[in-house]
Coordinates of C-alpha atoms and ligand atoms in Angstrom, one line a residue:
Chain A
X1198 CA 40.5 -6.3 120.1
X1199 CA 43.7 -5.8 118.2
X1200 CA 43.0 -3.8 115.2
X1201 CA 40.2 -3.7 112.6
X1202 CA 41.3 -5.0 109.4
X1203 CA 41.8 -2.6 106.5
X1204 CA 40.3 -4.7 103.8
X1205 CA 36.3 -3.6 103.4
X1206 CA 34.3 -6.8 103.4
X1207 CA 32.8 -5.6 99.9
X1208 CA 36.0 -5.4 97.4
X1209 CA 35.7 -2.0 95.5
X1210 CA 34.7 -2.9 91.6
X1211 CA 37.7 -2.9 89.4
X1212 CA 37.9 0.4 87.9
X1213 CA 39.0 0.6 84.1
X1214 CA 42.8 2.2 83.9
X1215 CA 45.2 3.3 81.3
X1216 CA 48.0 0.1 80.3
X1217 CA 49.8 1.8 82.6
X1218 CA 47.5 1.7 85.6
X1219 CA 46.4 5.2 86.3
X1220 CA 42.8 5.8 86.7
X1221 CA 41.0 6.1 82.8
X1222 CA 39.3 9.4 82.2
X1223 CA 35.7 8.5 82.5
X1224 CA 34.9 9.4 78.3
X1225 CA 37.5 7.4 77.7
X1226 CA 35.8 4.5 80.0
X1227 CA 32.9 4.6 77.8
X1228 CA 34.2 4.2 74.9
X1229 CA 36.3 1.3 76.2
X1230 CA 32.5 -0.1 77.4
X1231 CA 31.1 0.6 73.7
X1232 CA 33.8 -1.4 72.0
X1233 CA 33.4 -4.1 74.3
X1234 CA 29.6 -4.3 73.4
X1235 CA 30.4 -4.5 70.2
X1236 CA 33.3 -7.1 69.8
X1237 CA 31.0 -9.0 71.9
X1238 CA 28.4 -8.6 69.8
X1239 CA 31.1 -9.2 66.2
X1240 CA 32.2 -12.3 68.6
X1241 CA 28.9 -14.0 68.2
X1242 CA 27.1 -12.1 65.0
X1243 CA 30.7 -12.5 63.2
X1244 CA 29.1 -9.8 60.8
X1245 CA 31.9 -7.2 60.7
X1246 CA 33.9 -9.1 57.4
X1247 CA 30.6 -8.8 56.2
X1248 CA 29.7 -4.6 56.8
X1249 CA 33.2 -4.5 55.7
X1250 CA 32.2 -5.7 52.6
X1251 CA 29.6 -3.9 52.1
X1252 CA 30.6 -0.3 52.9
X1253 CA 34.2 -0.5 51.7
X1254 CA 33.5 -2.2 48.4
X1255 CA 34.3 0.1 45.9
X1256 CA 32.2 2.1 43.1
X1257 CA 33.5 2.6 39.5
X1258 CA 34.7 6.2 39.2
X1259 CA 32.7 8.5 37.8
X1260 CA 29.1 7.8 39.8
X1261 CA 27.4 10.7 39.6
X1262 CA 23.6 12.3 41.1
X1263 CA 21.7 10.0 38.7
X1264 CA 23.0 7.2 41.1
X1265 CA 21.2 8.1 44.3
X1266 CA 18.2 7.7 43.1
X1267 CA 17.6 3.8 43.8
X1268 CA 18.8 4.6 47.3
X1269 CA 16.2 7.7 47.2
X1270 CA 13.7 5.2 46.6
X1271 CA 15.0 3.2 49.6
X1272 CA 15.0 5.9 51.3
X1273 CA 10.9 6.8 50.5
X1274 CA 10.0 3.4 51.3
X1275 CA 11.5 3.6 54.4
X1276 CA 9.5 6.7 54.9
X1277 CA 6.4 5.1 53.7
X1278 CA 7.3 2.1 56.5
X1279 CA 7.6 4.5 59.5
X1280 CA 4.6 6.8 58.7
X1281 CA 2.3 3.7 57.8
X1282 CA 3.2 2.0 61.0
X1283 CA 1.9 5.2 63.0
X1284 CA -0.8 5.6 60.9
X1285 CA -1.5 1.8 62.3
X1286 CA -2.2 2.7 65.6
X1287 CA -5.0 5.1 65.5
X1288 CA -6.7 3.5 62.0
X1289 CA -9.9 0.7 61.9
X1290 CA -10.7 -1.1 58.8
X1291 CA -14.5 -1.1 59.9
X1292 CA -16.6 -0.2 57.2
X1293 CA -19.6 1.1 59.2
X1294 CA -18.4 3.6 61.7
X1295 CA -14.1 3.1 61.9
X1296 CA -12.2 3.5 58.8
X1297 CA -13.4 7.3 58.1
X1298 CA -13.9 8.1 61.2
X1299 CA -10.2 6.8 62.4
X1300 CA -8.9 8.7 59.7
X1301 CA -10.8 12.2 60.2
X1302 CA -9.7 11.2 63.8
X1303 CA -6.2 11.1 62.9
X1304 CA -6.4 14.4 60.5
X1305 CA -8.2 16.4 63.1
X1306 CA -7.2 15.3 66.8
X1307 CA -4.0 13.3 66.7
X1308 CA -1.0 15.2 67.7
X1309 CA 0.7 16.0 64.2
X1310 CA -1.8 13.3 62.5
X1311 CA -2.2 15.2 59.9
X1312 CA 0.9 15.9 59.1
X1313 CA 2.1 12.3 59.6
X1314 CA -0.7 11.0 57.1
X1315 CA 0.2 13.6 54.7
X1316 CA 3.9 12.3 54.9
X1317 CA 2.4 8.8 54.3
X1318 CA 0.1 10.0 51.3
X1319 CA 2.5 12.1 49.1
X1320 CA 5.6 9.7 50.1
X1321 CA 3.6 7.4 48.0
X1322 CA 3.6 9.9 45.1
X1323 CA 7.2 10.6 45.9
X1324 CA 7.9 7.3 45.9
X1325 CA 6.4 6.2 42.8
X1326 CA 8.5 9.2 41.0
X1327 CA 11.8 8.2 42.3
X1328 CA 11.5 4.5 41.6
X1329 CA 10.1 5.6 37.7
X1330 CA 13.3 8.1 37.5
X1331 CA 15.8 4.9 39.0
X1332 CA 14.4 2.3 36.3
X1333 CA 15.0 5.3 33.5
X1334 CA 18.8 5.8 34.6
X1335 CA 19.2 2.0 34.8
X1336 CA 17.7 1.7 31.3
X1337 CA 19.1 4.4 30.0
X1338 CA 22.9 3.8 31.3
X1339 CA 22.3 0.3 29.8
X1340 CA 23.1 -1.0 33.3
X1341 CA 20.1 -4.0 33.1
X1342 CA 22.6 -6.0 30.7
X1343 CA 24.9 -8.3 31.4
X1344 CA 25.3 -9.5 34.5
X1345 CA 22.6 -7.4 35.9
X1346 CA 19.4 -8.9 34.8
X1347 CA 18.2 -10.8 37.4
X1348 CA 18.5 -7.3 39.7
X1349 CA 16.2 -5.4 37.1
X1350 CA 13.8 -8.3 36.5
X1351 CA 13.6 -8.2 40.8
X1352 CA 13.0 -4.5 40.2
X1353 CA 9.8 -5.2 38.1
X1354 CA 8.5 -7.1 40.3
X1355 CA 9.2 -4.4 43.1
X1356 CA 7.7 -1.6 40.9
X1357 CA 4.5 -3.9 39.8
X1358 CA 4.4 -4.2 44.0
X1359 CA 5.1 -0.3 44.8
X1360 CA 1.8 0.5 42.0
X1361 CA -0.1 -2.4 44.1
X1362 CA 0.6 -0.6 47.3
X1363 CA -0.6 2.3 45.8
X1364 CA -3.9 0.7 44.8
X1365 CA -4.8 -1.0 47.8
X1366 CA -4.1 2.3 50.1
X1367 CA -6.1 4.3 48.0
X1368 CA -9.2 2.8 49.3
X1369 CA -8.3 2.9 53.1
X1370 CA -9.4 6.1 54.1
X1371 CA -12.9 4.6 52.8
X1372 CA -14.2 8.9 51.4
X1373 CA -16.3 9.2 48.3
X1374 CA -13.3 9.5 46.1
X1375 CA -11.6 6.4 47.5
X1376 CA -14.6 4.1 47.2
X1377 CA -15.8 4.6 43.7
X1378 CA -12.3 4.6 42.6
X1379 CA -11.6 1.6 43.7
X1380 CA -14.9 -0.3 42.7
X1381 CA -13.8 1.1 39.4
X1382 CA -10.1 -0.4 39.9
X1383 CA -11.4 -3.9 41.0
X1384 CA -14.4 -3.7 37.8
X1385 CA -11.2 -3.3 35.2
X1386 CA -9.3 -6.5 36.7
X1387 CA -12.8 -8.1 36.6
X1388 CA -13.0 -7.8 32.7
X1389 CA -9.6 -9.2 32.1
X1390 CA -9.5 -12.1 30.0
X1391 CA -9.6 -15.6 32.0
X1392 CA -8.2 -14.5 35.3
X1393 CA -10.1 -11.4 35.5
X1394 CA -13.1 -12.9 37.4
X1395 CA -11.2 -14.8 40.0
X1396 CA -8.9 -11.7 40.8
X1397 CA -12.0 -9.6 40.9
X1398 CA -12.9 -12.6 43.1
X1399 CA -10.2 -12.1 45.2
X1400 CA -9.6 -8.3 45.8
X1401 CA -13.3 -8.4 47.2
X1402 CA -13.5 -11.1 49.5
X1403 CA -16.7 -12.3 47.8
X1404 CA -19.5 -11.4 45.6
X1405 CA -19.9 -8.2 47.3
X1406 CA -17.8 -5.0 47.9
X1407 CA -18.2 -4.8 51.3
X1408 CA -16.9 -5.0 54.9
X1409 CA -14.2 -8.0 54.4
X1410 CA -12.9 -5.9 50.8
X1411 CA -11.8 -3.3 53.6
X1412 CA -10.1 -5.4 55.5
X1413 CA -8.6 -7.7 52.5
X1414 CA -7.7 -4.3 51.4
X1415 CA -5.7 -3.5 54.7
X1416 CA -4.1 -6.8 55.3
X1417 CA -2.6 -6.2 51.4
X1418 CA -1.3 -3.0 52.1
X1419 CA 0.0 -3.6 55.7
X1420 CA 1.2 -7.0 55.5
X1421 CA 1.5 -9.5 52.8
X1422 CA 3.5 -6.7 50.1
X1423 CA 5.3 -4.6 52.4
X1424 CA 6.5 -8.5 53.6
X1425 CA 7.7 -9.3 50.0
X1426 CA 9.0 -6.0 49.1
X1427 CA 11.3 -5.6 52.0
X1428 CA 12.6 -9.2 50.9
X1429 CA 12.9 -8.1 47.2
X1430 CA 14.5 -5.0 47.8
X1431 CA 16.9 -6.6 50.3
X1432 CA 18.1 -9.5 47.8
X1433 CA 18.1 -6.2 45.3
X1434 CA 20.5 -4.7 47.2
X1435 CA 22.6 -7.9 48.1
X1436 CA 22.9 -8.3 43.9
X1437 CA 23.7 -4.7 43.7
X1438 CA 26.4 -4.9 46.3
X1439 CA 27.6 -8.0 44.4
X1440 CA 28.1 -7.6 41.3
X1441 CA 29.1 -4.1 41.4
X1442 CA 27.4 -0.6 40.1
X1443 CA 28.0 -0.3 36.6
X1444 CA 30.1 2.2 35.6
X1445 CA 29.0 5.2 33.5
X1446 CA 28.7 3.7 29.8
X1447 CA 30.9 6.6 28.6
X1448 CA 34.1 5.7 30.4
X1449 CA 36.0 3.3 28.5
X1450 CA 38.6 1.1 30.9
X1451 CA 42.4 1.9 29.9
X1452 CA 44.1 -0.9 27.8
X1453 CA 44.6 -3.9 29.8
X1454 CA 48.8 -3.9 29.2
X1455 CA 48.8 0.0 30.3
X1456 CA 46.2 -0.3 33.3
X1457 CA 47.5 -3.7 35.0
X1458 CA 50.7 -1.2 36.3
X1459 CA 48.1 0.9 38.1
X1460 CA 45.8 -2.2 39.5
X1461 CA 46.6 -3.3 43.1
X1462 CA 45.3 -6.5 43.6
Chain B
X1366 CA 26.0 -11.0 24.5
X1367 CA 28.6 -14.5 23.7
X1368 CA 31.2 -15.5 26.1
X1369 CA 34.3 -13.5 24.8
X1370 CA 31.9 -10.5 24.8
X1371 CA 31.0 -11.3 28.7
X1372 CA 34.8 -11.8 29.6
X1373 CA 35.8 -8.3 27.8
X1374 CA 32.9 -6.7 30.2
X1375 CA 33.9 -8.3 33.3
X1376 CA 37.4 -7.4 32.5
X1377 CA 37.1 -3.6 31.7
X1378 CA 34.7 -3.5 34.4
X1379 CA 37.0 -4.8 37.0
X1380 CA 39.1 -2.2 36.0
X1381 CA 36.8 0.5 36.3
X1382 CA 35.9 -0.6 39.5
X1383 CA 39.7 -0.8 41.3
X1384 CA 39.8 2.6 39.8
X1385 CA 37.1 4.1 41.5
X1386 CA 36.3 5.3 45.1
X1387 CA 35.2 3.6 48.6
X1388 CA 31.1 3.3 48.6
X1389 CA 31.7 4.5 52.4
X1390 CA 32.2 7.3 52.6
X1391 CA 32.0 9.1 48.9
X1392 CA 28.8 7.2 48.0
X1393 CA 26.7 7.1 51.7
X1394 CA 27.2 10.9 51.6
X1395 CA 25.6 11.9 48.4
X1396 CA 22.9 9.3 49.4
X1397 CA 22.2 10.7 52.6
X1398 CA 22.3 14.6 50.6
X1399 CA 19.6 12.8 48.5
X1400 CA 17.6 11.3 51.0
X1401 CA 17.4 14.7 53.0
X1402 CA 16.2 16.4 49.8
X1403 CA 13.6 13.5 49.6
X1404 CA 13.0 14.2 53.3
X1405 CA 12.4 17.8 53.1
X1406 CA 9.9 17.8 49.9
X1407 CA 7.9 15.3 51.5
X1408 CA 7.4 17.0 54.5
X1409 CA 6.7 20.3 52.5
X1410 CA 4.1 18.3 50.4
X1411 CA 3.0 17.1 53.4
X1412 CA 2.1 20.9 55.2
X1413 CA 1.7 22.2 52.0
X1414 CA -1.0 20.4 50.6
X1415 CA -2.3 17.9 54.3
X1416 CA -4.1 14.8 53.4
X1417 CA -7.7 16.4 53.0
X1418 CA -10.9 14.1 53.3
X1419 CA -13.1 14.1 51.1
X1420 CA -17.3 13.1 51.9
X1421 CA -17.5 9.5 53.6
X1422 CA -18.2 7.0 51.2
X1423 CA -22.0 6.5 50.2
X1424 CA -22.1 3.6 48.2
X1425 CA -26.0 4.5 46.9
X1426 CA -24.7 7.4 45.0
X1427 CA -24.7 6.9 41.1
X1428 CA -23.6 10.3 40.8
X1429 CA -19.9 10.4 41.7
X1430 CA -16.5 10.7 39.2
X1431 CA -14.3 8.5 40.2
X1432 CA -10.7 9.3 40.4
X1433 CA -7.8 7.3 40.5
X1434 CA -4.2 8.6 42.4
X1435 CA -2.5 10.3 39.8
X1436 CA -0.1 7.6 39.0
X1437 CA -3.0 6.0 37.6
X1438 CA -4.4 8.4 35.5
X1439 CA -2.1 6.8 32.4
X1440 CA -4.6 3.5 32.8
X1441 CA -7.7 5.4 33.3
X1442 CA -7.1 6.7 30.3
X1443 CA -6.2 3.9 28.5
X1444 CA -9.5 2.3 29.8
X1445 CA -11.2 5.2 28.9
X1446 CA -10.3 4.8 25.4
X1447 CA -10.8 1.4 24.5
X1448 CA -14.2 2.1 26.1
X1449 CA -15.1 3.5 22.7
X1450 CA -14.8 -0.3 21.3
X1451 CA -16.7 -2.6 23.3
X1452 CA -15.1 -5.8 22.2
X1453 CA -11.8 -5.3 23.7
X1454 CA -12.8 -3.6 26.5
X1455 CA -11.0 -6.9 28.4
X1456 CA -8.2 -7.0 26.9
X1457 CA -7.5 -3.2 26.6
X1458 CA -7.9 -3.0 30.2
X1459 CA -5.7 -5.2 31.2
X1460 CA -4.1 -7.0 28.4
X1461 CA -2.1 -3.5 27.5
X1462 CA -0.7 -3.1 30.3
X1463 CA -0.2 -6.4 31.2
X1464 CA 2.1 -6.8 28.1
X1465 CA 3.9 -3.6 28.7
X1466 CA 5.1 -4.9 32.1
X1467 CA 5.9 -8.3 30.2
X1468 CA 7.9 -6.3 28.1
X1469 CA 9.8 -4.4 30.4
X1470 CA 10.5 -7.3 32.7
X1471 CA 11.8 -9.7 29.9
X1472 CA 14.1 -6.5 28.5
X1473 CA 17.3 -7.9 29.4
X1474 CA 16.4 -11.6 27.8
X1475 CA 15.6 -9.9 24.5
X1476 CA 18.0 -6.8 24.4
X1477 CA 21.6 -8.3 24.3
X1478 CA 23.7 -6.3 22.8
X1479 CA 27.0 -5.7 24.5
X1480 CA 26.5 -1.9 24.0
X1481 CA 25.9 0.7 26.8
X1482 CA 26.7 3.9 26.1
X1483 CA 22.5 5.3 25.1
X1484 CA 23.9 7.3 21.6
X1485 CA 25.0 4.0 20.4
X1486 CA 21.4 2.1 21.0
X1487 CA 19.1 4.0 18.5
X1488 CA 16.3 1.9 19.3
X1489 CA 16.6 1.8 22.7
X1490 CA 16.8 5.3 22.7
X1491 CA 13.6 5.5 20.3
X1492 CA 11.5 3.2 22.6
X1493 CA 12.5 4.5 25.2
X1494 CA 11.7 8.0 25.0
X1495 CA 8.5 7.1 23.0
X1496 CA 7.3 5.3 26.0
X1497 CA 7.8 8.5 28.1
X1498 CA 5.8 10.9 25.9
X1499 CA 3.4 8.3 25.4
X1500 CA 2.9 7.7 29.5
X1501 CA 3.0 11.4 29.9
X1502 CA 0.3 12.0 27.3
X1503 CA -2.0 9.6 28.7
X1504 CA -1.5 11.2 32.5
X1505 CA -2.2 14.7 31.0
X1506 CA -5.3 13.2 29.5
X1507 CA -6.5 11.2 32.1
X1508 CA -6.2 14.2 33.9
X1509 CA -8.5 16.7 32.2
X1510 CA -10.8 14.5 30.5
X1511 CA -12.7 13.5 33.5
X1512 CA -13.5 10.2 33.9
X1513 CA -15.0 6.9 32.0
X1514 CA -18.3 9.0 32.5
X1515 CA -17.5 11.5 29.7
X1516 CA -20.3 12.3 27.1
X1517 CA -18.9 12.8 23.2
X1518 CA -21.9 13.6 21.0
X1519 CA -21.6 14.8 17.5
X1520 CA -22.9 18.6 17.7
X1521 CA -25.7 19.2 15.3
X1522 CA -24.8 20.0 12.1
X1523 CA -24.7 24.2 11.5
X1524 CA -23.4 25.6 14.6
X1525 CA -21.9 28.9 14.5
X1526 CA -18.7 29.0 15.6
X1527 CA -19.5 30.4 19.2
X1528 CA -21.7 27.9 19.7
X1529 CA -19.6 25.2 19.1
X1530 CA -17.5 26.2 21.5
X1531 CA -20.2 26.3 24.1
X1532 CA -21.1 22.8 23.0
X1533 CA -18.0 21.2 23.1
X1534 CA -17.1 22.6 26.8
X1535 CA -20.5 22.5 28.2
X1536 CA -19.9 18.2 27.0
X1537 CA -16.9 18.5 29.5
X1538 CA -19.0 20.3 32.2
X1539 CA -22.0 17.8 32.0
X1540 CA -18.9 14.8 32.2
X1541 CA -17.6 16.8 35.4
X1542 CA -20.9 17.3 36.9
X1543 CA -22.1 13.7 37.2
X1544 CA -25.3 14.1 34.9
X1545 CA -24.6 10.9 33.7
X1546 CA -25.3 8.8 37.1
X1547 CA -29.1 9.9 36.3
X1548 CA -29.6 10.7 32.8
X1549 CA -28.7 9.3 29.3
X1550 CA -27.1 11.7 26.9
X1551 CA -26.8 9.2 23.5
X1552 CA -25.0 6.2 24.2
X1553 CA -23.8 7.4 27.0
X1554 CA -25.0 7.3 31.1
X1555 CA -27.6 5.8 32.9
X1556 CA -31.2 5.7 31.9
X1557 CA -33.3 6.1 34.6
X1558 CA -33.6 8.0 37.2
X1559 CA -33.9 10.8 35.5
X1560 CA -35.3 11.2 31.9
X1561 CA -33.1 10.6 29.0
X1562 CA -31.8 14.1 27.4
X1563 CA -30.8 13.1 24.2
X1564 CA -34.0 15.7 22.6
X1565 CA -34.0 17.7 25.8
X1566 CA -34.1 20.6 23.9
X1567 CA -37.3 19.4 22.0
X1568 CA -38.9 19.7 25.8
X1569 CA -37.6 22.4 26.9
X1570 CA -36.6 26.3 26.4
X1571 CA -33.3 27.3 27.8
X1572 CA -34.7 29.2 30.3
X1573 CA -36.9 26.3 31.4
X1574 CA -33.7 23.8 31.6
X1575 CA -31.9 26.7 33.9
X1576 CA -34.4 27.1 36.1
X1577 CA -34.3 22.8 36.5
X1578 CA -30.8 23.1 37.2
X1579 CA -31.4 25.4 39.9
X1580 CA -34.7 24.1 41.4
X1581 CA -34.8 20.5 40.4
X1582 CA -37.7 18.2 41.7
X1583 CA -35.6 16.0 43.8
X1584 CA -34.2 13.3 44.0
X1585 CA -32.0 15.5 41.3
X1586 CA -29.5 17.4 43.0
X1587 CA -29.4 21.2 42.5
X1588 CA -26.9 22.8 40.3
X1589 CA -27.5 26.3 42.3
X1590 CA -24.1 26.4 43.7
X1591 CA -22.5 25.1 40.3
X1592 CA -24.0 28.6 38.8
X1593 CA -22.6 31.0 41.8
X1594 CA -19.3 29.6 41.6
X1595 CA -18.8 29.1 37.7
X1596 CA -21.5 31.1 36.0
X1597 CA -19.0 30.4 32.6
X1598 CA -19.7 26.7 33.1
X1599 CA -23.1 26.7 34.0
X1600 CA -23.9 29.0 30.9
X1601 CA -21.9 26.5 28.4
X1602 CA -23.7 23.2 30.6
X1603 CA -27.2 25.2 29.5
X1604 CA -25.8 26.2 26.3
X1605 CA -25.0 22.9 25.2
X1606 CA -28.5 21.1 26.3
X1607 CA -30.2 23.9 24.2
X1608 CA -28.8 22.3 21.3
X1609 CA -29.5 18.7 21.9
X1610 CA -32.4 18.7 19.7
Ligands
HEM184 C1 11.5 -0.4 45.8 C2 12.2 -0.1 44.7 C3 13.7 -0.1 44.5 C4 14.7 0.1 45.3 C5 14.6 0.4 46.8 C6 15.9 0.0 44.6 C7 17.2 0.2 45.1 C8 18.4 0.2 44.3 C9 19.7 0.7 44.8 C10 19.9 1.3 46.1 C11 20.5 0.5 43.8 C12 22.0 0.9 43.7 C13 22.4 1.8 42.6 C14 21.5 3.0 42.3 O1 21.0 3.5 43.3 O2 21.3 3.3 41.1 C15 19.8 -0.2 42.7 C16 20.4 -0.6 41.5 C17 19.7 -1.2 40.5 N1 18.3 -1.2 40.3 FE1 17.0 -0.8 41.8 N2 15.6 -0.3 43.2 C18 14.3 -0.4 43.1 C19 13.5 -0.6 42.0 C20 14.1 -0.9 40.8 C21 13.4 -1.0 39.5 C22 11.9 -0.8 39.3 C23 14.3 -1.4 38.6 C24 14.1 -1.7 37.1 C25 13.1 -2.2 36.6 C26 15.6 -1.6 39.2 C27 16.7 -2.0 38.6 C28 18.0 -1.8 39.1 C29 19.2 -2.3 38.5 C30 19.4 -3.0 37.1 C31 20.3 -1.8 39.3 C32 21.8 -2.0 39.1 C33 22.2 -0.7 38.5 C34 23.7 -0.6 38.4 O3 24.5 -1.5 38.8 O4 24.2 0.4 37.9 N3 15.4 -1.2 40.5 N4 18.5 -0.3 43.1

């Protein structure tokens, strides 16, 4: 035998280096790994023009507090989202032997359940607060006119949907208090003129207030308006992001001849 | 709002706009101040106050006050209310609110006026806060007058003062106490299971009804804890069946 060759049979990887070819610093390395995730990523999604657009749009001067609250409301949905989908795991909508009992399960043996069903049951209340305070700066700012009407007419809808929420869980955790108010709910939408009977009908699941109202009940809650609200309050947002956030009613624009100097297209 | 009114907005608005700040970062960080303050006072509701139970539901009980959520007292009451007046019972219910909501969602077809600024819209500014006293009047009542199962009877006629007092908060305490589910009081409750009370004082003494309320035949429940807890209420609750003559 000559020599043995010097070349391994296994190549060593390529290691990431400076332009200049020294060896990277290994931080540095991942970093250069995280931005080729995501330009891979932009490559395909082609969604950065789009972010872009939506975090570097600008907002009229003068935005104060009042403004944060429809993102506060966002921000207790989301809440209301995270918490229900815990509550999920550990809750029955059986009427004889599961829903209480899941629930006093939940209050009394899960780890934090209590505290995580609290969350859930006063981010309601905080959420019904913040969307009432949103609609009252929007109404009083004047900022449902023109061309912002279609994104307060969506926010109807979303708060009719938030009080629906509200009336559908209150029945859930199946106590005294939950029950009887509820019969009573469903018994007012009963005597309504013409539709009453059919959405008495409805809410029910029959003639009866009984085991299929739970579930009805619980499929409402957890599915079907949660579904539509996270679509209404995404195409909120979109119109939000579109049109612009009004400015404060009490800032008058400059006149057109002096501001067009100061405008950067 | 016409076209050379929409063109004017658009205008000054664009101005406004090119004037004013990135959302990212100047708006995400008072959001994200807000949303920890929403954060924190939902978690402190949370430990403050937990999620408590109440008794499992027992749908054979006549005897319970329902409450809504609190959000919902405003409606209770409203239901409460038209109660009073049979016929429109329907459409109070649900009618009301149903054309509130109308009106609030067709608000921007109807109110067109170009102006913004609040000082300038006398109306809106009159409906507006009209509609929040109103709402928060209703929730305050909802709240402390019980329920759909409150008794108003017109106290006989030559009360002393005193009494009328006792009368009119021992009306609450009977509302509270779910007498109703059992007894007729006037027009209002059930009759049957227990006897009616309308003349209960015709029957009996006031010691008699005291010692009922503590030592009822069943299937009445006892009111024996009501009087350790509250002895105020339970002396108006007796005070005012004395005088139901
Ligand atoms: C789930 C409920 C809701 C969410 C998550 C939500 C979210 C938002 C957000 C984040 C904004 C941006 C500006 C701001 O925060 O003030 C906004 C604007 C707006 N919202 Fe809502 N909103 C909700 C309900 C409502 C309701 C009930 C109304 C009225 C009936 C409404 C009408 C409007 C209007 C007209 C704007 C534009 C305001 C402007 O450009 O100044 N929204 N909403």
């Amino acid at each position: 035998m000559a020599s043995v060759p010097k070349t391994p049979l296994v190549p060593e990887p390529l290691q990431p280096t400076e332009p200049d070819g020294s060896p990277m610093h290994p931080a540095d390395a991942l970093a250069e790994g995280g931005l080729t995730v995501v330009d891979w990523l932009d490559e395909r999604t082609q969604i950065s023009p789009g972010l872009r657009w939506m975090m570097y749009r600008k907002v009229p001067k003068g935005i104060n507090w009042a403004y944060t609250l429809g993102s506060a409301t966002l921000f207790a949905f989301l809440n209301q989202a995270v918490t229900g989908v815990f509550l999920a795991m550990y809750y029955q909508p059986n009427v004889n032997g599961g829903a209480y009992e899941s629930i006093r399960n939940i209050n009394d043996n899960v780890f934090l359940g209590q505290f995580v069903h609290g969350m859930h049951k006063w981010g309601a209340s905080v959420m019904i607060v913040l969307i009432f305070l949103h609609m009252g700066r929007v109404f009083f700012f004047g900022a449902y006119k023109y061309p912002r009407e279609l994104t307060w007419i969506i926010g109807v809808v979303l708060l009719i949907l938030t009080l629906a929420m509200g009336f559908t869980g209150y029945l859930l955790p199946f106590d005294n208090r939950s029950y009887w108010a509820t019969i009573v709910g469903v018994n007012i939408n009963n005597t309504a003129p013409f539709l009453g009977p059919y959405i008495g009908d409805f809410l029910r699941a029959g003639p009866e207030f009984g085991a299929t109202t739970l579930s009805r009940f619980y499929a409402i809650h957890m599915m079907l308006i949660p579904g539509i609200m996270a679509a209404l309050i995404g195409f909120h947002l979109y119109l939000v992001a579109k049109l612009g956030i009004s400015a404060p009613p009490w800032l008058k624009a400059q006149e057109p001849e002096a501001a067009i100097t100061t405008v950067e297209v | 709002m016409n076209q050379s009114e929409k063109e004017q907005y658009l205008r000054e608005y664009s101005i406004l706009k090119n004037e004013g700040k990135p959302f990212f970062p100047y708006a995400v960080a008072k959001d994200s101040i807000m949303a920890v303050i929403v954060m924190l006072v939902i978690m402190f509701l949370s430990m403050e106050f937990g999620a408590e139970l109440g008794p499992k539901a027992n749908p054979t009980t006549t005897t319970y006050v329902p409450r809504p959520d609190w959000y919902f007292f405003f409606l209770f009451e409203v239901f409460r209310v038209m109660k009073e007046v049979p016929k429109y019972t329907p459409f109070a219910a649900i009618g009301i609110p149903t054309l509130c909501m109308l009106g609030l969602f067709l608000l921007p077809i109807y109110d067109r006026s170009p102006e913004r600024l609040i000082t300038k819209r006398p109306l809106a500014l009159a409906a507006g806060l009209m509609t929040i006293v109103t709402i928060a009047f209703l929730t305050v009542e909802g709240s402390s007058t019980g329920s759909p199962n409150e008794v108003q009877v017109t106290p006989p006629s030559g009360l002393t003062a005193s009494e009328r007092t006792a009368f009119y908060a021992g009306e609450i305490v009977v509302g509270e106490s779910g007498c109703l589910g059992c007894h007729l009081i006037g027009d209002y409750g059930n009759n049957g299971p227990g006897p009616p009370l309308t003349h209960i004082a015709k029957i009996l003494e006031p010691g008699g009804i005291a010692a009922t309320l503590r030592n009822p035949t069943a299937p009445m429940p006892s009111f024996a804890g009501l009087a350790q807890q509250s002895p105020k209420k339970f002396k108006y609750l007796v005070e005012f069946l004395s005088l139901l003559h």
